[in-house]
Amino acid sequence: MTDADVIAEFRAAEALLEGHFILSSGLRSPRYLQCARVLMDPARGARLAEALVARLPAELRASIAAVISPAMGGVIAGHEMGRALGVPAMFLERPEGVFELRRGFRIEPGTKVLMMEDVVTTGLSSREAIAAIARVGGETVAAAALVDRSSGTADLGVPFFPLIRLDVPTYAADALPPELAAIPAIKPGSRAA
């Protein structure tokens, strides 16, 4: 699957949005990829996950024993990656503000884990998820995401494999270009109020 094919999947799902968006990182952007919309079609989600799995090195794929994702955005993406890899998929939650495994999810110490996100912008949630995996004894051998919006700058501390990298500008709220400042801001992500 080429980058153009991936973008076509987002467009077909009406998941590539234009406007003024407040990202979960607090940054602002004129474009937003709503992964929940692209993943609402199970066949599309399967295609995207299978394409991403195909990009992982064979030795890495063979070593992964579980996929763990941060809730909320990574739940479906992680499930699809688990299915495509043939391994269990679990998710982390923040009931007290810090990621943790709940709902009876557990891994054995030393379990090799792929941490799966929907979108990475700054990498903060990914790093927090990787830290939570370490706290329960897992070894995050790699991270993956459907979309890397960081322009390749997110350092997750492990090899990172996005399905697509998009260079979409982001701005601090007090440094908006005039055309973006003129549009009302909306917060479409999982941390929306």
N, CA and C of each residue as an Amber inpcrd file, in Angstrom:
protein
   579
   0.8470000  -1.1670000   0.0000000   0.0000000   0.0000000   0.0000000
   0.8990000   1.2380000   0.0000000   0.7060000   2.0960000  -0.9730000
   1.4920000   3.3250000  -1.0750000   0.8940000   4.4130000  -0.1790000
   1.6530000   5.5090000  -0.0020000   1.1220000   6.6430000   0.7430000
  -0.1660000   7.1570000   0.1020000  -0.2070000   7.1910000  -1.2260000
  -1.4130000   7.6510000  -1.9140000  -2.5880000   6.7220000  -1.6210000
  -2.3310000   5.4220000  -1.5320000  -3.3880000   4.4670000  -1.1890000
  -3.9100000   4.7210000   0.2310000  -2.9980000   5.0000000   1.1550000
  -3.3900000   5.2640000   2.5430000  -4.2450000   6.5290000   2.6060000
  -3.8090000   7.5960000   1.9500000  -4.5850000   8.8430000   1.9260000
  -5.9470000   8.5960000   1.2850000  -5.9900000   7.7760000   0.2360000
  -7.2680000   7.4590000  -0.4150000  -8.2150000   6.7580000   0.5560000
  -7.6840000   5.8930000   1.4180000  -8.5190000   5.2280000   2.4360000
  -9.0980000   6.2650000   3.3970000  -8.2810000   7.2370000   3.8270000
  -8.7700000   8.2820000   4.7250000  -9.8110000   9.1550000   4.0280000
  -9.5620000   9.5170000   2.7860000 -10.5340000  10.3470000   2.0540000
 -11.8440000   9.5950000   1.8530000 -11.7640000   8.3120000   1.4910000
 -12.9730000   7.5140000   1.2690000 -13.8170000   7.4220000   2.5370000
 -13.1690000   7.4570000   3.6930000 -13.8740000   7.3920000   4.9780000
 -14.2770000   8.7750000   5.4900000 -14.0220000   9.8170000   4.6970000
 -14.2550000  11.2000000   5.1150000 -13.5440000  11.4760000   6.4400000
 -12.3220000  10.9730000   6.5360000 -11.5370000  11.0780000   7.7630000
 -10.3920000  12.0730000   7.6570000 -10.2260000  12.7030000   6.5120000
  -9.2170000  13.7440000   6.3330000  -9.9610000  15.0750000   6.3860000
  -9.8160000  15.7630000   7.5170000 -10.6040000  16.9690000   7.7740000
  -9.7630000  18.2260000   7.6060000 -10.4110000  19.3010000   7.1690000
  -9.7700000  20.6060000   7.0030000 -10.4820000  21.6040000   7.9050000
  -9.7310000  22.4940000   8.5530000 -10.3210000  23.4890000   9.4380000
  -9.3020000  23.9730000  10.4470000  -9.7270000  24.1710000  11.7000000
  -8.8480000  24.6110000  12.7940000  -9.0740000  23.6290000  13.9410000
  -8.0790000  22.7960000  14.1990000  -8.2330000  21.7100000  15.1510000
  -7.2700000  21.8570000  16.3260000  -7.7800000  21.5540000  17.5100000
  -6.9540000  21.4920000  18.7150000  -6.5990000  20.0240000  18.9070000
  -5.3100000  19.7140000  18.7840000  -4.8490000  18.3450000  18.9210000
  -4.7680000  17.9570000  20.3980000  -4.7030000  16.6500000  20.6820000
  -4.6260000  16.2180000  22.0770000  -3.3660000  16.7410000  22.7570000
  -2.3440000  17.0830000  21.9710000  -1.1140000  17.6670000  22.5250000
  -1.2950000  19.1310000  22.9250000  -2.4140000  19.7420000  22.4990000
  -2.6430000  21.1590000  22.7390000  -2.2470000  22.0280000  21.5520000
  -1.4690000  21.4620000  20.6350000  -1.0890000  22.2050000  19.4340000
  -2.3030000  22.3700000  18.5260000  -2.2070000  23.3020000  17.5930000
  -3.2850000  23.5720000  16.6290000  -2.8320000  23.1520000  15.2430000
  -3.8000000  22.7620000  14.4080000  -3.4740000  22.3030000  13.0630000
  -4.6110000  22.6140000  12.0940000  -4.2750000  22.8790000  10.8140000
  -5.3190000  23.1100000   9.8120000  -5.8710000  21.8030000   9.2100000
  -5.2370000  20.6690000   9.4990000  -5.7130000  19.3730000   8.9850000
  -5.7540000  18.3810000  10.1350000  -6.7070000  17.4550000  10.0520000
  -6.8570000  16.4540000  11.1040000  -7.2350000  15.1280000  10.4580000
  -6.5910000  14.0810000  10.8890000  -6.9350000  12.7380000  10.4320000
  -7.7250000  12.0580000  11.5380000  -8.9850000  11.7940000  11.2830000
  -9.8560000  11.1720000  12.2720000  -9.7870000   9.6560000  12.0960000
  -8.8270000   9.0480000  12.7980000  -8.6200000   7.6050000  12.6540000
  -9.8370000   6.7970000  13.0580000 -10.6370000   7.3020000  13.9840000
 -11.8450000   6.5740000  14.3680000 -12.7570000   6.3710000  13.1580000
 -12.8430000   7.3690000  12.2940000 -13.6790000   7.2270000  11.0830000
 -13.0810000   6.2280000  10.1090000 -11.7780000   6.2610000   9.9350000
 -11.1780000   5.3360000   8.9720000 -11.2420000   3.8980000   9.4950000
 -11.2560000   3.7320000  10.8210000 -11.2960000   2.3960000  11.4100000
 -12.7090000   1.8830000  11.6590000 -13.7300000   2.7050000  11.4240000
 -15.0900000   2.2290000  11.6680000 -15.5140000   1.1630000  10.6520000
 -14.8480000   1.0910000   9.5280000 -15.0790000   0.0330000   8.5340000
 -14.0770000  -1.0820000   8.8200000 -14.5320000  -2.2240000   9.3420000
 -13.5920000  -3.2920000   9.6980000 -12.7010000  -3.7560000   8.5420000
 -13.2360000  -3.7900000   7.3330000 -12.4130000  -4.2140000   6.1910000
 -11.3010000  -3.2050000   5.9240000 -11.6140000  -1.9110000   6.0560000
 -10.5980000  -0.8700000   5.8560000  -9.5450000  -0.9550000   6.9610000
  -9.9840000  -1.1220000   8.1890000  -9.0540000  -1.2680000   9.3080000
  -8.1300000  -2.4530000   9.1110000  -8.6810000  -3.5600000   8.6260000
  -7.8680000  -4.7510000   8.3700000  -6.8360000  -4.4750000   7.2830000
  -7.2460000  -3.7970000   6.2070000  -6.3020000  -3.4810000   5.1200000
  -5.1520000  -2.6250000   5.6220000  -5.4750000  -1.6010000   6.4170000
  -4.4360000  -0.7060000   6.9250000  -3.4820000  -1.4470000   7.8640000
  -4.0200000  -2.2660000   8.7570000  -3.1670000  -3.0210000   9.6810000
  -2.2890000  -4.0150000   8.9280000  -2.8580000  -4.7060000   7.9810000
  -2.0650000  -5.6690000   7.2060000  -0.9530000  -4.9700000   6.4320000
  -1.2430000  -3.7840000   5.8990000  -0.2070000  -3.0180000   5.1900000
   0.9000000  -2.6040000   6.1520000   0.5310000  -2.2220000   7.3690000
   1.5280000  -1.8240000   8.3560000   2.3500000  -3.0230000   8.8060000
   1.7210000  -4.1470000   9.0540000   2.4530000  -5.3590000   9.4410000
   3.4590000  -5.7290000   8.3540000   3.0730000  -5.5800000   7.0970000
   3.9770000  -5.9130000   5.9850000   5.2210000  -5.0390000   5.9800000
   5.1500000  -3.8610000   6.5950000   6.3080000  -2.9600000   6.6440000
   7.2590000  -3.2760000   7.8000000   6.8200000  -4.0980000   8.7480000
   7.6870000  -4.4510000   9.8690000   8.7110000  -5.4810000   9.4120000
   9.9550000  -5.3660000   9.8380000  10.9480000  -6.3930000   9.4940000
  10.4850000  -7.7710000   9.9780000  10.7640000  -8.7880000   9.1940000
  10.2950000 -10.1460000   9.5010000  10.7310000 -10.6100000  10.8850000
  11.9920000 -10.3260000  11.2580000  12.4710000 -10.7790000  12.5730000
  11.7330000 -10.0670000  13.7010000  11.3520000  -8.8160000  13.4980000
  10.5710000  -8.0890000  14.4930000   9.1710000  -8.6900000  14.6040000
   8.5270000  -8.8950000  13.4590000   7.1810000  -9.5000000  13.4660000
   7.1800000 -10.8050000  14.2410000   8.2020000 -11.6300000  14.0050000
   8.2660000 -12.9450000  14.6510000   8.4730000 -12.8430000  16.1570000
   9.0370000 -11.7410000  16.6320000   9.3340000 -11.6160000  18.0630000
   8.1650000 -11.0760000  18.8780000   7.1910000 -10.4520000  18.2410000
   6.1000000  -9.7820000  18.9600000   5.1330000 -10.8160000  19.5250000
   4.9080000 -10.7330000  20.8450000   3.9960000 -11.6650000  21.5170000
   2.6820000 -11.0040000  21.9290000   2.6180000  -9.6760000  21.8950000
   1.3950000  -8.9510000  22.2640000   1.4480000  -7.5480000  21.6830000
   0.2680000  -6.9990000  21.4680000   0.1230000  -5.6010000  21.0580000
  -0.5960000  -4.8840000  22.1970000  -0.0450000  -3.7570000  22.6250000
  -0.6910000  -2.9500000  23.6640000  -0.8020000  -1.5250000  23.1510000
  -1.9950000  -0.9630000  23.3150000  -2.3000000   0.3760000  22.7990000
  -2.8450000   1.2620000  23.9020000  -2.6250000   2.5680000  23.7760000
  -3.2770000   3.4920000  24.7060000  -4.7330000   3.7160000  24.3060000
  -5.6120000   3.7160000  25.3090000  -7.0100000   4.0640000  25.0440000
  -7.0870000   5.5870000  25.0140000  -7.8270000   6.1250000  24.2220000
  -8.9440000   5.5790000  23.4960000  -8.5580000   5.3570000  22.0320000
  -7.7690000   6.2820000  21.4960000  -7.5000000   6.2650000  20.0620000
  -6.8420000   5.0040000  19.5370000  -6.0010000   4.3630000  20.3360000
  -5.2690000   3.2010000  19.8460000  -5.9870000   1.8750000  19.9670000
  -7.1720000   1.8440000  20.5760000  -7.8370000   0.5680000  20.8520000
  -8.1210000  -0.2220000  19.5760000  -8.7990000   0.3860000  18.6210000
  -9.1580000  -0.3470000  17.4060000  -7.9220000  -0.6280000  16.5630000
  -7.0410000   0.3650000  16.4390000  -5.8030000   0.1560000  15.6670000
  -5.0010000  -0.9830000  16.2790000  -4.9050000  -1.0270000  17.5940000
  -4.1800000  -2.0920000  18.2730000  -4.8280000  -3.4420000  18.0840000
  -6.1530000  -3.4760000  18.1520000  -6.8680000  -4.7350000  17.9330000
  -6.5970000  -5.2670000  16.5320000  -6.6610000  -4.3860000  15.5480000
  -6.4090000  -4.8150000  14.1610000  -4.9710000  -5.2930000  13.9750000
  -4.0200000  -4.6240000  14.6450000  -2.6230000  -5.0840000  14.5530000
  -2.4580000  -6.4380000  15.2250000  -3.1050000  -6.6400000  16.3700000
  -3.0510000  -7.9370000  17.0280000  -3.5990000  -9.0320000  16.1220000
  -4.7280000  -8.7500000  15.4730000  -5.3230000  -9.7160000  14.5450000
  -4.3670000 -10.0120000  13.3930000  -3.8070000  -8.9600000  12.8120000
  -2.9160000  -9.1390000  11.6640000  -1.6380000  -9.8920000  12.0480000
  -1.1800000  -9.7020000  13.2830000   0.0270000 -10.3970000  13.7460000
  -0.2750000 -11.7630000  14.3600000  -1.5410000 -12.0130000  14.6820000
  -1.9240000 -13.2710000  15.3080000  -1.5210000 -13.3540000  16.7730000
  -1.5460000 -12.2020000  17.4720000  -1.1770000 -12.1520000  18.8890000
  -2.2730000 -11.4090000  19.6640000  -2.3100000 -11.5760000  20.9960000
  -3.3010000 -10.8490000  21.7860000  -3.1170000  -9.3370000  21.6920000
  -4.2260000  -8.6300000  21.7690000  -4.2220000  -7.1650000  21.7630000
  -4.9030000  -6.6810000  23.0350000  -4.2400000  -5.7650000  23.7280000
  -4.7560000  -5.1940000  24.9670000  -4.6430000  -3.6830000  24.8940000
  -5.2740000  -3.0060000  25.8560000  -5.1470000  -1.5530000  25.8670000
  -4.9450000  -1.0410000  27.2790000  -4.3310000   0.1230000  27.3310000
  -4.0520000   0.8270000  28.5830000  -5.1040000   1.9050000  28.7890000
  -5.4330000   2.1510000  30.0680000  -6.3700000   3.2130000  30.4140000
  -5.7300000   4.1180000  31.4560000  -6.3220000   5.3110000  31.6540000
  -5.8200000   6.2860000  32.6320000  -6.8860000   6.5860000  33.6980000
  -7.2650000   5.6350000  34.5080000  -8.3200000   5.9320000  35.4850000
  -7.8970000   6.9720000  36.5200000  -6.5940000   7.0480000  36.7900000
  -6.0790000   8.0210000  37.7660000  -5.0790000   8.9680000  37.1000000
  -5.1560000   9.0920000  35.7680000  -4.2790000   9.9990000  35.0470000
  -2.9850000   9.3780000  34.5410000  -2.7050000   8.1220000  34.9000000
  -1.4980000   7.4220000  34.4610000  -1.9220000   6.1170000  33.7940000
  -1.3250000   5.8070000  32.6420000  -1.6900000   4.5770000  31.9330000
  -1.4400000   3.3410000  32.7820000  -2.3900000   2.4070000  32.7000000
  -2.2260000   1.1130000  33.3510000  -3.0770000   0.0760000  32.6310000
  -2.6480000  -1.1920000  32.7340000  -3.4620000  -2.2990000  32.2370000
  -4.5690000  -2.5440000  33.2480000  -5.7870000  -2.7540000  32.7690000
  -6.9360000  -3.0370000  33.6240000  -7.7400000  -4.1570000  32.9860000
  -8.9410000  -4.3890000  33.4610000  -9.8910000  -5.3380000  32.8890000
  -9.3600000  -6.7710000  32.8510000  -8.4290000  -7.0690000  33.7300000
  -7.8530000  -8.4130000  33.7550000  -6.7400000  -8.6320000  32.7410000
  -6.3660000  -7.5880000  31.9770000  -5.2510000  -7.7140000  31.0490000
  -3.9600000  -7.8900000  31.8460000  -3.1100000  -8.7830000  31.3880000
  -1.7950000  -8.9410000  32.0140000  -0.8580000  -9.6020000  31.0100000
   0.4220000  -9.3830000  31.2380000   1.4480000 -10.0280000  30.4170000
   2.4800000 -10.6300000  31.3590000   3.1740000 -11.6290000  30.8750000
   4.2570000 -12.2350000  31.6400000   5.4800000 -11.3340000  31.5730000
   6.2880000 -11.3190000  32.6240000   7.5230000 -10.5310000  32.5650000
   8.3490000 -10.9380000  31.3420000   8.8900000  -9.9280000  30.6630000
   9.7130000 -10.1840000  29.4860000   8.9440000 -10.3180000  28.1800000
   7.6020000 -10.2280000  28.2340000   6.8060000 -10.3220000  27.0080000
   7.2220000  -9.2290000  26.0390000   7.4760000  -9.6160000  24.8100000
   7.8620000  -8.6500000  23.7750000   6.5930000  -8.0410000  23.1770000
   6.5060000  -6.7070000  23.2900000   5.2830000  -5.9770000  22.9740000
   5.5130000  -4.9910000  21.8380000   4.5170000  -4.8910000  20.9670000
   4.4310000  -3.8020000  19.9960000   3.4460000  -2.7970000  20.5820000
   3.8830000  -1.5590000  20.8020000   2.9900000  -0.5080000  21.2650000
   2.4000000   0.1480000  20.0180000   1.0790000   0.1180000  19.9050000
   0.3950000   0.5930000  18.7010000  -0.4700000   1.8030000  19.0010000
  -0.2900000   2.8570000  18.2050000  -1.0740000   4.0900000  18.2970000
  -1.8720000   4.2850000  17.0130000  -2.8470000   5.1680000  17.0630000
  -3.4970000   5.5840000  15.8270000  -2.6750000   6.6960000  15.1800000
  -2.4180000   7.7840000  15.9320000  -1.6600000   8.9270000  15.4210000
  -0.6180000   9.3410000  16.4570000   0.5840000   9.6410000  15.9960000
   1.6290000  10.1920000  16.8540000   1.9050000  11.6180000  16.3880000
   1.7960000  12.5670000  17.3260000   2.1250000  13.9590000  17.0060000
   3.3870000  14.3680000  17.7510000   3.3450000  14.3770000  19.0670000
   4.5410000  14.7190000  19.8460000   5.2340000  13.4790000  20.3920000
   4.4910000  12.3810000  20.5100000   5.0390000  11.1450000  21.0630000
   4.8290000  11.0070000  22.5550000   4.2390000  12.0070000  23.1980000
   4.0670000  11.9680000  24.6530000   3.2320000  10.7650000  25.0930000
   2.0580000  10.5710000  24.5120000   1.2120000   9.4350000  24.9040000
   1.9100000   8.1100000  24.6340000   2.6380000   8.0380000  23.5300000
   3.3660000   6.8050000  23.1990000   4.4230000   6.5030000  24.2490000
   5.1840000   7.5060000  24.6330000   6.2120000   7.2980000  25.6640000
   5.5770000   6.9080000  26.9940000   4.4430000   7.5270000  27.3320000
   3.7370000   7.1590000  28.5600000   3.2420000   5.7080000  28.4890000
   2.7600000   5.2880000  27.3300000   2.3020000   3.9050000  27.1590000
   3.4760000   2.9380000  27.2820000   4.5970000   3.2720000  26.6830000
   5.7890000   2.4200000  26.7550000   6.2570000   2.2930000  28.2030000
   6.1920000   3.3880000  28.9640000   6.5620000   3.3430000  30.3830000
   5.6110000   2.4330000  31.1580000   4.3230000   2.4820000  30.8350000
   3.3430000   1.6240000  31.5110000   3.5980000   0.1530000  31.1910000
   3.9690000  -0.1340000  29.9630000   4.2930000  -1.5150000  29.5720000
   5.4950000  -2.0070000  30.3740000   6.4960000  -1.1590000  30.5370000
   7.6790000  -1.5270000  31.3240000   7.3120000  -1.7820000  32.7830000
   6.3930000  -0.9750000  33.3380000   6.0000000  -1.1460000  34.7440000
   5.3640000  -2.5010000  35.0070000   4.7340000  -3.1080000  33.9980000
   4.1340000  -4.4360000  34.1870000   5.0550000  -5.5480000  33.6980000
   6.3020000  -5.1910000  33.3740000   7.2950000  -6.1990000  33.0220000
   7.4480000  -6.4860000  31.5460000   6.7240000  -5.7770000  30.7060000
   6.8390000  -5.9950000  29.2660000   8.0460000  -5.2930000  28.6780000
   8.4750000  -5.7860000  27.5350000   9.5790000  -5.1730000  26.7920000
   9.0260000  -4.6580000  25.4690000   8.9240000  -3.3540000  25.3390000
   8.4450000  -2.7750000  24.0840000   9.5690000  -2.8620000  23.0670000
   9.3860000  -3.7290000  22.0630000  10.4250000  -3.9400000  21.0550000
  10.2880000  -2.9630000  19.8890000   9.1040000  -2.3630000  19.7440000
   8.8800000  -1.3820000  18.6820000   7.5500000  -0.6860000  18.9450000
   7.3890000   0.4400000  18.2880000   6.1190000   1.1690000  18.2920000
   5.6720000   1.2930000  16.8450000   4.3630000   1.3720000  16.6620000
   3.8060000   1.5510000  15.3260000   2.6020000   2.4810000  15.4420000
   2.2480000   3.0830000  14.3220000   1.0800000   3.9650000  14.2700000
   0.5640000   3.9960000  12.8470000  -0.7040000   4.2800000  12.7110000
  -1.2340000   4.4810000  11.3700000  -0.6210000   5.7370000  10.7680000
  -0.5100000   6.7990000  11.5870000  -0.0500000   8.0950000  11.0800000
   1.0060000   8.6850000  12.0040000   2.1120000   9.1300000  11.4190000
   3.1160000   9.9210000  12.1350000   2.9670000  11.3570000  11.6620000
   2.4420000  12.2210000  12.5310000   2.2870000  13.6540000  12.2270000
   3.4560000  14.4580000  12.7500000   4.4650000  13.7870000  13.3190000
   5.5540000  14.5150000  13.9780000   6.6100000  15.0410000  13.0180000
   6.4260000  14.8180000  11.7350000   7.4500000  15.1610000  10.7360000
   8.7450000  14.3980000  11.0100000   8.5980000  13.2140000  11.5930000
   9.7520000  12.3680000  11.8710000  10.5320000  12.7630000  13.1020000
  10.0000000  13.6700000  13.9280000  10.7560000  14.1600000  15.0810000
  10.4270000  13.4440000  16.3840000   9.3530000  12.6700000  16.4280000
   8.9770000  11.9950000  17.6800000  10.0090000  10.9180000  18.0120000
  10.6020000  11.0240000  19.1920000  11.5500000  10.0210000  19.6750000
  10.8230000   9.1910000  20.7250000  10.5140000   7.9480000  20.3870000
   9.7710000   7.0810000  21.2880000  10.6910000   6.1720000  22.0930000
  11.9850000   6.2040000  21.8010000  12.9310000   5.3720000  22.5390000
  13.0180000   3.9420000  22.0380000  12.2070000   3.6060000  21.0450000
  12.2190000   2.2760000  20.4130000  12.0390000   2.4930000  18.9140000
  12.3510000   1.5060000  18.0830000  12.0870000   1.6650000  16.6550000
  10.6060000   1.9940000  16.4150000  10.3550000   2.9130000  15.4940000
   8.9990000   3.4040000  15.2420000   8.6510000   3.1820000  13.7770000
   7.5070000   2.5310000  13.5530000   7.0560000   2.1800000  12.2100000
   5.6590000   2.7410000  11.9530000   5.5550000   3.9100000  11.3160000
   4.2370000   4.4290000  10.9480000   3.8410000   3.9090000   9.5590000
   2.5330000   3.7930000   9.3410000   2.0540000   3.4240000   8.0120000
   2.2960000   4.5800000   7.0490000   2.0790000   5.8000000   7.5370000
   2.3120000   6.9850000   6.6990000   2.8350000   8.1110000   7.5720000
   3.7280000   8.9080000   6.9960000   4.2140000  10.1270000   7.6520000
   3.6050000  11.3050000   6.9180000   2.9570000  12.1820000   7.6660000
   2.3630000  13.3810000   7.0750000   2.9920000  14.6120000   7.6900000
   3.4190000  15.5070000   6.8450000   3.9680000  16.7750000   7.3120000
   2.8510000  17.8070000   7.2980000   2.1220000  17.8510000   8.3960000
   1.0350000  18.8140000   8.5640000   1.5130000  19.8170000   9.6010000
   1.4570000  21.1040000   9.2880000   1.9690000  22.0830000  10.2460000
   1.1490000  22.0890000  11.5380000   1.8450000  22.3350000  12.6330000
   1.1740000  22.5240000  13.9220000   1.6860000  23.8310000  14.5140000
   0.8400000  24.4370000  15.3330000   1.1600000  25.7380000  15.8970000
   0.7530000  25.7880000  17.3640000   1.4990000  26.5460000  18.1360000
   1.0770000  26.8520000  19.5010000  -0.1380000  27.7730000  19.4040000
  -1.0120000  27.7060000  20.4060000  -2.2420000  28.5090000  20.3850000
  -1.9640000  30.0060000  20.2850000  -0.8190000  30.4440000  20.8040000
  -0.4960000  31.8780000  20.7530000   0.3800000  32.2550000  19.5520000
   0.5330000  31.3270000  18.6080000   1.3680000  31.5970000  17.4270000
   0.6780000  31.1320000  16.1430000  -0.6270000  31.3620000  16.0640000
  -1.4030000  30.9180000  14.9030000  -1.2150000  31.8510000  13.7150000
  -1.1460000  31.2900000  12.4990000  -1.1790000  32.1700000  11.3320000
  -2.5690000  32.8120000  11.2390000  -2.6660000  33.9890000  10.6530000
  -3.9550000  34.7110000  10.6240000  -5.1060000  33.9020000  10.0330000
  -4.8530000  33.1390000   8.9640000  -5.9350000  32.3740000   8.3360000
  -6.4840000  31.2850000   9.2650000  -5.6420000  30.7460000  10.1380000
  -6.1090000  29.7370000  11.0930000  -6.7970000  30.4140000  12.2800000
  -6.2580000  31.5330000  12.7310000  -6.8470000  32.2700000  13.8550000
  -8.2560000  32.7610000  13.5270000  -8.5540000  32.9380000  12.2480000
  -9.8640000  33.4490000  11.8280000 -10.9490000  32.3720000  11.8410000
 -10.5640000  31.1140000  12.0590000 -11.5200000  30.0010000  12.0300000
 -11.7310000  29.5020000  13.4590000 -12.9770000  29.2390000  13.8640000
 -13.2030000  28.6890000  15.2080000 -12.4930000  27.3390000  15.3600000
 -11.8950000  27.1220000  16.5180000 -11.1630000  25.8890000  16.7950000
 -12.1040000  24.8230000  17.3370000 -11.8980000  23.5920000  16.9020000
 -12.6450000  22.4630000  17.4500000 -11.6580000  21.4180000  17.9320000
 -12.0750000  20.6310000  18.9180000 -11.2290000  19.6000000  19.5020000
 -11.8480000  18.2370000  19.1920000 -11.4350000  17.6020000  18.0830000
 -12.0800000  16.3780000  17.6520000 -11.5250000  15.0880000  18.2570000
 -10.4160000  15.1360000  18.9620000  -9.7360000  13.9200000  19.4130000
 -10.3690000  13.2830000  20.6290000  -9.6980000  12.2450000  21.1320000
 -10.2190000  11.4630000  22.2380000 -10.1810000  12.2020000  23.5600000
  -9.4400000  13.2980000  23.6540000  -9.3950000  14.0590000  24.9010000
 -10.2740000  15.2980000  24.8230000 -11.2120000  15.3000000  23.8640000
 -12.1080000  16.4500000  23.7100000 -12.9700000  16.6120000  24.9520000
 -13.2580000  17.8360000  25.2530000 -14.0920000  18.1390000  26.4290000
 -15.5390000  17.8550000  26.1400000
